[in-house]
Amino acid sequence: MGQTPPPLPSEQPTPSAPARRVVRISAERFVFFPSRITIVAGEEVEFRLKSDDTTHGFRVVGGDVNIAIPKRGKGEAVVVVRLQEPGRYRFECSRMCGAGHNFMRGELIVREADGRSTP
């Protein structure tokens, strides 16, 4: 019986792309939880946002992310983010949600790919 020849280079399995990181965020009573998130520059992150009360917004200041988070029981919002520049980015509620709306903020800390922190 003959042996099967090794596959040609074009037939070699290709390494799969790294899995997208998923971060779940809940919004309720003028707070995001977690309110501080650390990611790596260039990392693709999928934010899954849900509200435990009313409709909220999720906006990354200085970026192009600004979505509505449906009120409790109406599903979740999903947005994919890839920040290339290390630094600190503020995120905030972009929908008027009550008296404490202006305090509803959080921080994305984007570290360099080599793990060094940013100022």
JSON list of C-alpha atoms in Angstrom, two decimals:
[
{"chain": "A", "resi": 1, "resn": "MET", "atom": "CA", "xyz": [0.00, 0.00, 0.00]},
{"chain": "A", "resi": 2, "resn": "GLY", "atom": "CA", "xyz": [1.23, 3.46, -0.89]},
{"chain": "A", "resi": 3, "resn": "GLN", "atom": "CA", "xyz": [1.62, 6.34, 1.45]},
{"chain": "A", "resi": 4, "resn": "THR", "atom": "CA", "xyz": [-0.29, 9.56, 1.03]},
{"chain": "A", "resi": 5, "resn": "PRO", "atom": "CA", "xyz": [2.05, 12.37, 0.04]},
{"chain": "A", "resi": 6, "resn": "PRO", "atom": "CA", "xyz": [2.24, 15.40, 2.34]},
{"chain": "A", "resi": 7, "resn": "PRO", "atom": "CA", "xyz": [-0.12, 18.23, 1.38]},
{"chain": "A", "resi": 8, "resn": "LEU", "atom": "CA", "xyz": [1.19, 20.95, -0.89]},
{"chain": "A", "resi": 9, "resn": "PRO", "atom": "CA", "xyz": [1.90, 24.30, 0.77]},
{"chain": "A", "resi": 10, "resn": "SER", "atom": "CA", "xyz": [-1.36, 25.74, -0.58]},
{"chain": "A", "resi": 11, "resn": "GLU", "atom": "CA", "xyz": [-3.23, 22.90, 1.10]},
{"chain": "A", "resi": 12, "resn": "GLN", "atom": "CA", "xyz": [-1.71, 23.51, 4.53]},
{"chain": "A", "resi": 13, "resn": "PRO", "atom": "CA", "xyz": [-4.27, 24.57, 7.10]},
{"chain": "A", "resi": 14, "resn": "THR", "atom": "CA", "xyz": [-4.11, 28.29, 7.71]},
{"chain": "A", "resi": 15, "resn": "PRO", "atom": "CA", "xyz": [-3.86, 29.48, 11.27]},
{"chain": "A", "resi": 16, "resn": "SER", "atom": "CA", "xyz": [-7.15, 30.94, 12.36]},
{"chain": "A", "resi": 17, "resn": "ALA", "atom": "CA", "xyz": [-7.42, 34.59, 13.28]},
{"chain": "A", "resi": 18, "resn": "PRO", "atom": "CA", "xyz": [-7.33, 35.28, 17.00]},
{"chain": "A", "resi": 19, "resn": "ALA", "atom": "CA", "xyz": [-10.73, 35.27, 18.61]},
{"chain": "A", "resi": 20, "resn": "ARG", "atom": "CA", "xyz": [-12.33, 38.65, 19.12]},
{"chain": "A", "resi": 21, "resn": "ARG", "atom": "CA", "xyz": [-12.38, 39.65, 22.76]},
{"chain": "A", "resi": 22, "resn": "VAL", "atom": "CA", "xyz": [-15.88, 40.17, 24.17]},
{"chain": "A", "resi": 23, "resn": "VAL", "atom": "CA", "xyz": [-16.45, 42.65, 27.00]},
{"chain": "A", "resi": 24, "resn": "ARG", "atom": "CA", "xyz": [-19.88, 42.81, 28.63]},
{"chain": "A", "resi": 25, "resn": "ILE", "atom": "CA", "xyz": [-20.96, 46.15, 30.09]},
{"chain": "A", "resi": 26, "resn": "SER", "atom": "CA", "xyz": [-24.13, 46.85, 32.04]},
{"chain": "A", "resi": 27, "resn": "ALA", "atom": "CA", "xyz": [-25.64, 50.29, 32.48]},
{"chain": "A", "resi": 28, "resn": "GLU", "atom": "CA", "xyz": [-27.87, 51.21, 35.39]},
{"chain": "A", "resi": 29, "resn": "ARG", "atom": "CA", "xyz": [-28.63, 54.22, 37.60]},
{"chain": "A", "resi": 30, "resn": "PHE", "atom": "CA", "xyz": [-25.94, 56.45, 36.13]},
{"chain": "A", "resi": 31, "resn": "VAL", "atom": "CA", "xyz": [-23.14, 53.87, 36.27]},
{"chain": "A", "resi": 32, "resn": "PHE", "atom": "CA", "xyz": [-21.42, 51.62, 33.75]},
{"chain": "A", "resi": 33, "resn": "PHE", "atom": "CA", "xyz": [-20.10, 48.33, 35.11]},
{"chain": "A", "resi": 34, "resn": "PRO", "atom": "CA", "xyz": [-17.26, 47.84, 34.62]},
{"chain": "A", "resi": 35, "resn": "SER", "atom": "CA", "xyz": [-16.40, 51.52, 34.36]},
{"chain": "A", "resi": 36, "resn": "ARG", "atom": "CA", "xyz": [-12.68, 50.98, 33.67]},
{"chain": "A", "resi": 37, "resn": "ILE", "atom": "CA", "xyz": [-11.62, 48.63, 30.89]},
{"chain": "A", "resi": 38, "resn": "THR", "atom": "CA", "xyz": [-8.08, 47.91, 29.71]},
{"chain": "A", "resi": 39, "resn": "ILE", "atom": "CA", "xyz": [-7.42, 46.76, 26.15]},
{"chain": "A", "resi": 40, "resn": "VAL", "atom": "CA", "xyz": [-4.38, 46.46, 23.88]},
{"chain": "A", "resi": 41, "resn": "ALA", "atom": "CA", "xyz": [-3.77, 48.85, 20.99]},
{"chain": "A", "resi": 42, "resn": "GLY", "atom": "CA", "xyz": [-5.02, 47.27, 17.77]},
{"chain": "A", "resi": 43, "resn": "GLU", "atom": "CA", "xyz": [-7.04, 44.60, 19.59]},
{"chain": "A", "resi": 44, "resn": "GLU", "atom": "CA", "xyz": [-10.51, 44.02, 18.20]},
{"chain": "A", "resi": 45, "resn": "VAL", "atom": "CA", "xyz": [-12.99, 44.21, 21.07]},
{"chain": "A", "resi": 46, "resn": "GLU", "atom": "CA", "xyz": [-16.70, 43.50, 20.91]},
{"chain": "A", "resi": 47, "resn": "PHE", "atom": "CA", "xyz": [-18.66, 45.40, 23.53]},
{"chain": "A", "resi": 48, "resn": "ARG", "atom": "CA", "xyz": [-22.01, 43.86, 24.49]},
{"chain": "A", "resi": 49, "resn": "LEU", "atom": "CA", "xyz": [-24.02, 46.44, 26.36]},
{"chain": "A", "resi": 50, "resn": "LYS", "atom": "CA", "xyz": [-27.24, 45.94, 28.28]},
{"chain": "A", "resi": 51, "resn": "SER", "atom": "CA", "xyz": [-29.31, 48.19, 30.48]},
{"chain": "A", "resi": 52, "resn": "ASP", "atom": "CA", "xyz": [-30.78, 47.17, 33.79]},
{"chain": "A", "resi": 53, "resn": "ASP", "atom": "CA", "xyz": [-33.23, 50.05, 33.75]},
{"chain": "A", "resi": 54, "resn": "THR", "atom": "CA", "xyz": [-33.94, 52.66, 31.05]},
{"chain": "A", "resi": 55, "resn": "THR", "atom": "CA", "xyz": [-32.47, 53.43, 27.62]},
{"chain": "A", "resi": 56, "resn": "HIS", "atom": "CA", "xyz": [-28.88, 54.65, 27.79]},
{"chain": "A", "resi": 57, "resn": "GLY", "atom": "CA", "xyz": [-26.25, 55.56, 25.23]},
{"chain": "A", "resi": 58, "resn": "PHE", "atom": "CA", "xyz": [-22.62, 54.51, 24.82]},
{"chain": "A", "resi": 59, "resn": "ARG", "atom": "CA", "xyz": [-20.27, 57.02, 23.22]},
{"chain": "A", "resi": 60, "resn": "VAL", "atom": "CA", "xyz": [-16.48, 56.91, 23.06]},
{"chain": "A", "resi": 61, "resn": "VAL", "atom": "CA", "xyz": [-15.38, 60.54, 23.27]},
{"chain": "A", "resi": 62, "resn": "GLY", "atom": "CA", "xyz": [-13.24, 61.47, 20.27]},
{"chain": "A", "resi": 63, "resn": "GLY", "atom": "CA", "xyz": [-14.19, 58.29, 18.42]},
{"chain": "A", "resi": 64, "resn": "ASP", "atom": "CA", "xyz": [-16.91, 57.21, 16.05]},
{"chain": "A", "resi": 65, "resn": "VAL", "atom": "CA", "xyz": [-18.82, 55.01, 18.51]},
{"chain": "A", "resi": 66, "resn": "ASN", "atom": "CA", "xyz": [-22.21, 56.33, 19.64]},
{"chain": "A", "resi": 67, "resn": "ILE", "atom": "CA", "xyz": [-24.98, 53.75, 20.04]},
{"chain": "A", "resi": 68, "resn": "ALA", "atom": "CA", "xyz": [-28.19, 53.33, 22.02]},
{"chain": "A", "resi": 69, "resn": "ILE", "atom": "CA", "xyz": [-28.48, 50.68, 24.70]},
{"chain": "A", "resi": 70, "resn": "PRO", "atom": "CA", "xyz": [-32.07, 49.41, 24.80]},
{"chain": "A", "resi": 71, "resn": "LYS", "atom": "CA", "xyz": [-33.96, 49.52, 28.08]},
{"chain": "A", "resi": 72, "resn": "ARG", "atom": "CA", "xyz": [-34.17, 46.44, 30.31]},
{"chain": "A", "resi": 73, "resn": "GLY", "atom": "CA", "xyz": [-35.73, 43.45, 28.64]},
{"chain": "A", "resi": 74, "resn": "LYS", "atom": "CA", "xyz": [-35.35, 44.81, 25.10]},
{"chain": "A", "resi": 75, "resn": "GLY", "atom": "CA", "xyz": [-32.04, 43.15, 24.20]},
{"chain": "A", "resi": 76, "resn": "GLU", "atom": "CA", "xyz": [-28.49, 44.39, 24.06]},
{"chain": "A", "resi": 77, "resn": "ALA", "atom": "CA", "xyz": [-26.41, 46.66, 21.88]},
{"chain": "A", "resi": 78, "resn": "VAL", "atom": "CA", "xyz": [-23.25, 45.32, 20.24]},
{"chain": "A", "resi": 79, "resn": "VAL", "atom": "CA", "xyz": [-20.39, 47.39, 18.85]},
{"chain": "A", "resi": 80, "resn": "VAL", "atom": "CA", "xyz": [-16.92, 46.37, 17.69]},
{"chain": "A", "resi": 81, "resn": "VAL", "atom": "CA", "xyz": [-14.04, 48.70, 18.51]},
{"chain": "A", "resi": 82, "resn": "ARG", "atom": "CA", "xyz": [-10.39, 48.67, 17.47]},
{"chain": "A", "resi": 83, "resn": "LEU", "atom": "CA", "xyz": [-8.38, 51.55, 18.95]},
{"chain": "A", "resi": 84, "resn": "GLN", "atom": "CA", "xyz": [-4.93, 51.83, 17.42]},
{"chain": "A", "resi": 85, "resn": "GLU", "atom": "CA", "xyz": [-3.46, 54.59, 19.58]},
{"chain": "A", "resi": 86, "resn": "PRO", "atom": "CA", "xyz": [-2.45, 53.91, 23.18]},
{"chain": "A", "resi": 87, "resn": "GLY", "atom": "CA", "xyz": [-3.96, 56.29, 25.70]},
{"chain": "A", "resi": 88, "resn": "ARG", "atom": "CA", "xyz": [-6.98, 56.89, 27.86]},
{"chain": "A", "resi": 89, "resn": "TYR", "atom": "CA", "xyz": [-10.39, 57.31, 26.25]},
{"chain": "A", "resi": 90, "resn": "ARG", "atom": "CA", "xyz": [-13.50, 58.36, 28.08]},
{"chain": "A", "resi": 91, "resn": "PHE", "atom": "CA", "xyz": [-16.84, 56.73, 27.37]},
{"chain": "A", "resi": 92, "resn": "GLU", "atom": "CA", "xyz": [-20.13, 58.18, 28.51]},
{"chain": "A", "resi": 93, "resn": "CYS", "atom": "CA", "xyz": [-23.88, 57.89, 28.30]},
{"chain": "A", "resi": 94, "resn": "SER", "atom": "CA", "xyz": [-25.06, 59.80, 25.24]},
{"chain": "A", "resi": 95, "resn": "ARG", "atom": "CA", "xyz": [-28.84, 59.59, 25.96]},
{"chain": "A", "resi": 96, "resn": "MET", "atom": "CA", "xyz": [-30.48, 61.69, 28.64]},
{"chain": "A", "resi": 97, "resn": "CYS", "atom": "CA", "xyz": [-31.32, 59.12, 31.28]},
{"chain": "A", "resi": 98, "resn": "GLY", "atom": "CA", "xyz": [-32.15, 61.14, 34.36]},
{"chain": "A", "resi": 99, "resn": "ALA", "atom": "CA", "xyz": [-30.74, 63.46, 37.02]},
{"chain": "A", "resi": 100, "resn": "GLY", "atom": "CA", "xyz": [-27.34, 61.72, 37.24]},
{"chain": "A", "resi": 101, "resn": "HIS", "atom": "CA", "xyz": [-26.81, 61.47, 33.47]},
{"chain": "A", "resi": 102, "resn": "ASN", "atom": "CA", "xyz": [-23.78, 63.82, 33.45]},
{"chain": "A", "resi": 103, "resn": "PHE", "atom": "CA", "xyz": [-21.93, 61.53, 35.87]},
{"chain": "A", "resi": 104, "resn": "MET", "atom": "CA", "xyz": [-22.39, 58.36, 33.81]},
{"chain": "A", "resi": 105, "resn": "ARG", "atom": "CA", "xyz": [-18.86, 57.82, 32.49]},
{"chain": "A", "resi": 106, "resn": "GLY", "atom": "CA", "xyz": [-16.11, 55.28, 32.22]},
{"chain": "A", "resi": 107, "resn": "GLU", "atom": "CA", "xyz": [-12.58, 54.90, 30.91]},
{"chain": "A", "resi": 108, "resn": "LEU", "atom": "CA", "xyz": [-10.96, 52.77, 28.23]},
{"chain": "A", "resi": 109, "resn": "ILE", "atom": "CA", "xyz": [-7.26, 52.34, 28.88]},
{"chain": "A", "resi": 110, "resn": "VAL", "atom": "CA", "xyz": [-5.43, 51.34, 25.70]},
{"chain": "A", "resi": 111, "resn": "ARG", "atom": "CA", "xyz": [-2.00, 49.86, 26.38]},
{"chain": "A", "resi": 112, "resn": "GLU", "atom": "CA", "xyz": [0.74, 49.44, 23.84]},
{"chain": "A", "resi": 113, "resn": "ALA", "atom": "CA", "xyz": [0.96, 45.96, 22.32]},
{"chain": "A", "resi": 114, "resn": "ASP", "atom": "CA", "xyz": [4.20, 45.29, 24.23]},
{"chain": "A", "resi": 115, "resn": "GLY", "atom": "CA", "xyz": [2.32, 45.72, 27.51]},
{"chain": "A", "resi": 116, "resn": "ARG", "atom": "CA", "xyz": [3.70, 49.10, 28.47]},
{"chain": "A", "resi": 117, "resn": "SER", "atom": "CA", "xyz": [1.20, 51.33, 30.18]},
{"chain": "A", "resi": 118, "resn": "THR", "atom": "CA", "xyz": [0.27, 54.78, 28.99]},
{"chain": "A", "resi": 119, "resn": "PRO", "atom": "CA", "xyz": [0.23, 58.01, 30.93]}
]
